[in-house]
Amino acid sequence: MVSVADTSKQAMSESFWNDRYNSNESSYGDDPNQFFKDQLLTLTPGELLLPGEGEGRNALFAAEISWKVSAIDYSKVAQEKALSLARIKNLTIRYEQGDIGSRILPSDQYDAIALIYVHLPDKERKHLHRQCVNALKPGGTIIMEAFSQGQEKYSSGGPKDPGLLYSLDDLEKEFQALNVEVAEEIIVHLDEGQFHRGLASIVRLVAKKSDNE
């Protein structure tokens, strides 16, 4: 039996994610997250950062539509799978393997940052969110989709530790330096590979940095 404490450790464990990605051909499907795709298509291509990118489904889509993509993930296996797919598709992405919960990001670097099902313990999550705000260029956009605290009722995926789930109140506080354009908690039907499938409670956020910052 996996304890709540164990799930918090797993969220930041290279070995856990290596095992997941090594054991499954495509853990979360081959297509990009639909909300991410829809939002990205409204933006002018520039530099995009994808923390916790996994096997590359969002990175490869972004590269196909002319974004300059940087990705980070705990898992070496995920990195290798994503880069292999990029070579097959003749696409270029920059992908680093390492810790996303304590990383220092460059200031004013990215036109967009997408956090797609990135679930971290409280301290690491707040650090990453502060870094993301700092790393956005003026006018840059945060795109986020993740499991809400209401996901405890569902078995469609996500962490079992309630502390790894999101509330809109927390998100709006952590991104209060930005102009929030979308902030919602909704029930959707996920169909993203074997680990995101079925009815789910999620949060979505779109927030922009002021042009004059």
CSV table of C-alpha atoms in Angstrom, one decimal:
chain,number,residue,atom,x,y,z
A,1,MET,CA,0.0,0.0,0.0
A,2,VAL,CA,1.3,3.5,-1.0
A,3,SER,CA,1.0,6.0,1.8
A,4,VAL,CA,0.3,9.7,1.4
A,5,ALA,CA,3.9,10.5,2.4
A,6,ASP,CA,5.1,8.2,-0.3
A,7,THR,CA,3.0,9.9,-3.0
A,8,SER,CA,4.6,13.3,-2.1
A,9,LYS,CA,8.1,11.7,-2.5
A,10,GLN,CA,7.1,10.1,-5.8
A,11,ALA,CA,6.1,13.5,-7.2
A,12,MET,CA,9.7,14.4,-7.1
A,13,SER,CA,11.3,11.0,-7.7
A,14,GLU,CA,13.4,10.3,-10.8
A,15,SER,CA,13.1,6.5,-10.2
A,16,PHE,CA,9.3,6.6,-9.9
A,17,TRP,CA,8.9,8.5,-13.2
A,18,ASN,CA,11.6,6.5,-15.0
A,19,ASP,CA,9.7,3.3,-14.1
A,20,ARG,CA,6.4,4.7,-15.3
A,21,TYR,CA,7.7,5.9,-18.6
A,22,ASN,CA,9.9,2.9,-19.1
A,23,SER,CA,7.0,0.5,-18.5
A,24,ASN,CA,4.5,2.2,-20.9
A,25,GLU,CA,4.7,3.0,-24.5
A,26,SER,CA,2.8,6.2,-24.1
A,27,SER,CA,1.7,6.9,-20.5
A,28,TYR,CA,-0.4,10.0,-21.2
A,29,GLY,CA,-1.2,9.6,-24.9
A,30,ASP,CA,0.5,10.9,-28.1
A,31,ASP,CA,-1.6,14.0,-28.6
A,32,PRO,CA,-1.1,17.3,-26.8
A,33,ASN,CA,-3.3,18.3,-23.9
A,34,GLN,CA,-6.3,19.8,-25.6
A,35,PHE,CA,-6.5,23.0,-23.4
A,36,PHE,CA,-2.8,23.6,-23.9
A,37,LYS,CA,-3.2,23.2,-27.6
A,38,ASP,CA,-6.2,25.5,-27.8
A,39,GLN,CA,-4.5,28.2,-25.8
A,40,LEU,CA,-1.2,28.0,-27.6
A,41,LEU,CA,-2.9,28.4,-31.0
A,42,THR,CA,-4.1,31.8,-29.8
A,43,LEU,CA,-0.5,33.0,-29.2
A,44,THR,CA,2.3,34.2,-31.5
A,45,PRO,CA,5.1,31.6,-31.5
A,46,GLY,CA,8.1,32.5,-29.5
A,47,GLU,CA,10.0,30.8,-26.6
A,48,LEU,CA,8.1,28.2,-24.6
A,49,LEU,CA,9.0,26.4,-21.4
A,50,LEU,CA,7.4,23.1,-20.3
A,51,PRO,CA,8.3,22.0,-16.8
A,52,GLY,CA,7.4,18.4,-16.1
A,53,GLU,CA,7.0,17.6,-19.8
A,54,GLY,CA,7.1,13.8,-19.7
A,55,GLU,CA,7.3,12.0,-23.0
A,56,GLY,CA,7.1,15.1,-25.1
A,57,ARG,CA,3.5,15.2,-26.4
A,58,ASN,CA,3.1,19.0,-25.7
A,59,ALA,CA,6.6,19.9,-26.7
A,60,LEU,CA,6.4,18.2,-30.1
A,61,PHE,CA,3.1,19.8,-30.9
A,62,ALA,CA,4.5,23.2,-30.0
A,63,ALA,CA,7.7,22.7,-32.1
A,64,GLU,CA,5.5,21.7,-35.1
A,65,ILE,CA,3.8,25.1,-35.0
A,66,SER,CA,7.1,27.0,-34.8
A,67,TRP,CA,7.6,27.5,-31.1
A,68,LYS,CA,11.2,27.4,-29.7
A,69,VAL,CA,10.7,24.7,-27.0
A,70,SER,CA,12.5,24.1,-23.8
A,71,ALA,CA,11.4,21.2,-21.5
A,72,ILE,CA,12.4,19.9,-18.1
A,73,ASP,CA,11.5,16.6,-16.4
A,74,TYR,CA,12.7,14.5,-13.5
A,75,SER,CA,12.9,11.4,-15.7
A,76,LYS,CA,15.8,10.5,-17.9
A,77,VAL,CA,13.6,7.9,-19.7
A,78,ALA,CA,11.0,10.6,-20.5
A,79,GLN,CA,13.7,12.9,-21.9
A,80,GLU,CA,15.2,10.2,-24.1
A,81,LYS,CA,11.7,9.2,-25.4
A,82,ALA,CA,10.8,12.8,-26.2
A,83,LEU,CA,14.1,13.5,-28.0
A,84,SER,CA,13.8,10.2,-30.0
A,85,LEU,CA,10.4,11.2,-31.2
A,86,ALA,CA,11.7,14.7,-32.1
A,87,ARG,CA,14.4,13.2,-34.2
A,88,ILE,CA,11.9,10.9,-36.0
A,89,LYS,CA,9.7,13.9,-36.7
A,90,ASN,CA,12.6,16.1,-37.7
A,91,LEU,CA,11.8,18.6,-34.9
A,92,THR,CA,14.1,20.5,-32.6
A,93,ILE,CA,13.4,20.7,-28.8
A,94,ARG,CA,15.7,21.5,-25.9
A,95,TYR,CA,15.1,19.0,-23.1
A,96,GLU,CA,16.9,18.9,-19.8
A,97,GLN,CA,16.6,16.2,-17.2
A,98,GLY,CA,16.6,17.3,-13.6
A,99,ASP,CA,14.7,18.7,-10.6
A,100,ILE,CA,11.9,21.1,-11.4
A,101,GLY,CA,11.0,21.8,-7.8
A,102,SER,CA,14.1,23.8,-6.9
A,103,ARG,CA,15.3,25.1,-10.2
A,104,ILE,CA,16.2,28.7,-10.8
A,105,LEU,CA,14.8,29.9,-14.1
A,106,PRO,CA,16.3,32.8,-16.1
A,107,SER,CA,14.4,36.1,-15.8
A,108,ASP,CA,12.3,37.5,-18.7
A,109,GLN,CA,13.1,34.5,-20.9
A,110,TYR,CA,9.9,32.9,-22.1
A,111,ASP,CA,6.9,34.1,-24.1
A,112,ALA,CA,4.8,31.2,-22.6
A,113,ILE,CA,5.2,28.7,-19.9
A,114,ALA,CA,2.8,25.7,-19.6
A,115,LEU,CA,2.2,23.7,-16.5
A,116,ILE,CA,0.3,20.6,-17.6
A,117,TYR,CA,-0.5,18.2,-14.7
A,118,VAL,CA,2.6,19.3,-12.7
A,119,HIS,CA,1.9,18.2,-9.1
A,120,LEU,CA,4.5,19.1,-6.5
A,121,PRO,CA,4.5,19.4,-2.7
A,122,ASP,CA,3.6,22.9,-1.3
A,123,LYS,CA,7.0,24.3,-0.9
A,124,GLU,CA,8.3,23.2,-4.3
A,125,ARG,CA,5.1,24.2,-6.1
A,126,LYS,CA,5.3,27.7,-4.7
A,127,HIS,CA,8.9,28.0,-5.7
A,128,LEU,CA,8.2,26.8,-9.2
A,129,HIS,CA,5.3,29.2,-9.6
A,130,ARG,CA,7.4,32.2,-8.4
A,131,GLN,CA,10.1,31.2,-10.8
A,132,CYS,CA,7.7,30.9,-13.7
A,133,VAL,CA,6.3,34.4,-13.0
A,134,ASN,CA,9.9,35.8,-13.0
A,135,ALA,CA,10.8,33.8,-16.1
A,136,LEU,CA,8.0,35.2,-18.3
A,137,LYS,CA,8.8,38.1,-20.6
A,138,PRO,CA,6.5,41.1,-20.4
A,139,GLY,CA,3.3,40.1,-22.1
A,140,GLY,CA,4.1,36.4,-21.6
A,141,THR,CA,1.5,33.8,-20.7
A,142,ILE,CA,1.1,31.0,-18.2
A,143,ILE,CA,-1.1,28.1,-19.3
A,144,MET,CA,-2.0,25.6,-16.7
A,145,GLU,CA,-4.2,22.5,-16.3
A,146,ALA,CA,-4.0,20.2,-13.3
A,147,PHE,CA,-6.1,18.1,-11.0
A,148,SER,CA,-8.2,20.0,-8.4
A,149,GLN,CA,-8.9,19.0,-4.8
A,150,GLY,CA,-12.2,17.6,-6.1
A,151,GLN,CA,-10.2,14.9,-7.8
A,152,GLU,CA,-10.2,12.8,-4.6
A,153,LYS,CA,-13.7,11.7,-5.7
A,154,TYR,CA,-12.5,10.2,-9.0
A,155,SER,CA,-10.2,7.4,-10.1
A,156,SER,CA,-9.2,8.9,-13.5
A,157,GLY,CA,-5.6,9.8,-12.5
A,158,GLY,CA,-3.5,12.1,-10.5
A,159,PRO,CA,-1.8,12.0,-7.1
A,160,LYS,CA,-3.5,10.4,-4.0
A,161,ASP,CA,-2.0,13.0,-1.6
A,162,PRO,CA,-4.5,15.8,-1.2
A,163,GLY,CA,-1.6,18.2,-0.6
A,164,LEU,CA,-0.5,17.7,-4.3
A,165,LEU,CA,-3.9,18.8,-5.7
A,166,TYR,CA,-4.9,22.4,-6.5
A,167,SER,CA,-7.4,24.9,-5.4
A,168,LEU,CA,-8.3,28.0,-7.4
A,169,ASP,CA,-7.7,30.2,-4.3
A,170,ASP,CA,-4.1,29.0,-4.0
A,171,LEU,CA,-3.5,29.5,-7.7
A,172,GLU,CA,-4.9,33.0,-7.8
A,173,LYS,CA,-2.7,33.9,-4.8
A,174,GLU,CA,0.4,32.3,-6.3
A,175,PHE,CA,-0.1,34.1,-9.7
A,176,GLN,CA,-1.5,37.3,-8.3
A,177,ALA,CA,1.4,39.3,-10.0
A,178,LEU,CA,-0.2,38.3,-13.3
A,179,ASN,CA,-3.4,39.3,-15.0
A,180,VAL,CA,-5.6,36.2,-14.7
A,181,GLU,CA,-7.7,35.7,-17.8
A,182,VAL,CA,-9.1,32.2,-17.1
A,183,ALA,CA,-9.5,30.6,-13.7
A,184,GLU,CA,-11.9,27.7,-13.5
A,185,GLU,CA,-12.6,24.4,-11.8
A,186,ILE,CA,-14.6,22.0,-13.9
A,187,ILE,CA,-15.4,18.3,-14.5
A,188,VAL,CA,-14.1,16.9,-17.7
A,189,HIS,CA,-13.8,13.5,-19.3
A,190,LEU,CA,-10.1,12.8,-19.8
A,191,ASP,CA,-8.8,10.5,-22.6
A,192,GLU,CA,-5.0,11.0,-22.3
A,193,GLY,CA,-3.4,7.5,-22.3
A,194,GLN,CA,-4.0,5.0,-19.6
A,195,PHE,CA,-3.2,7.2,-16.6
A,196,HIS,CA,-5.6,10.1,-17.4
A,197,ARG,CA,-8.9,8.4,-18.4
A,198,GLY,CA,-12.4,9.1,-17.2
A,199,LEU,CA,-14.3,11.8,-15.4
A,200,ALA,CA,-11.9,14.2,-13.6
A,201,SER,CA,-12.0,17.4,-11.5
A,202,ILE,CA,-9.5,19.8,-12.9
A,203,VAL,CA,-8.4,23.5,-12.6
A,204,ARG,CA,-7.5,25.6,-15.6
A,205,LEU,CA,-5.6,28.9,-15.5
A,206,VAL,CA,-4.4,31.4,-18.1
A,207,ALA,CA,-2.6,34.4,-16.8
A,208,LYS,CA,-0.5,37.1,-18.5
A,209,LYS,CA,2.4,39.3,-17.4
A,210,SER,CA,1.8,43.0,-18.0
A,211,ASP,CA,3.6,44.4,-21.1
A,212,ASN,CA,5.2,47.2,-19.1
A,213,GLU,CA,7.0,45.0,-16.5
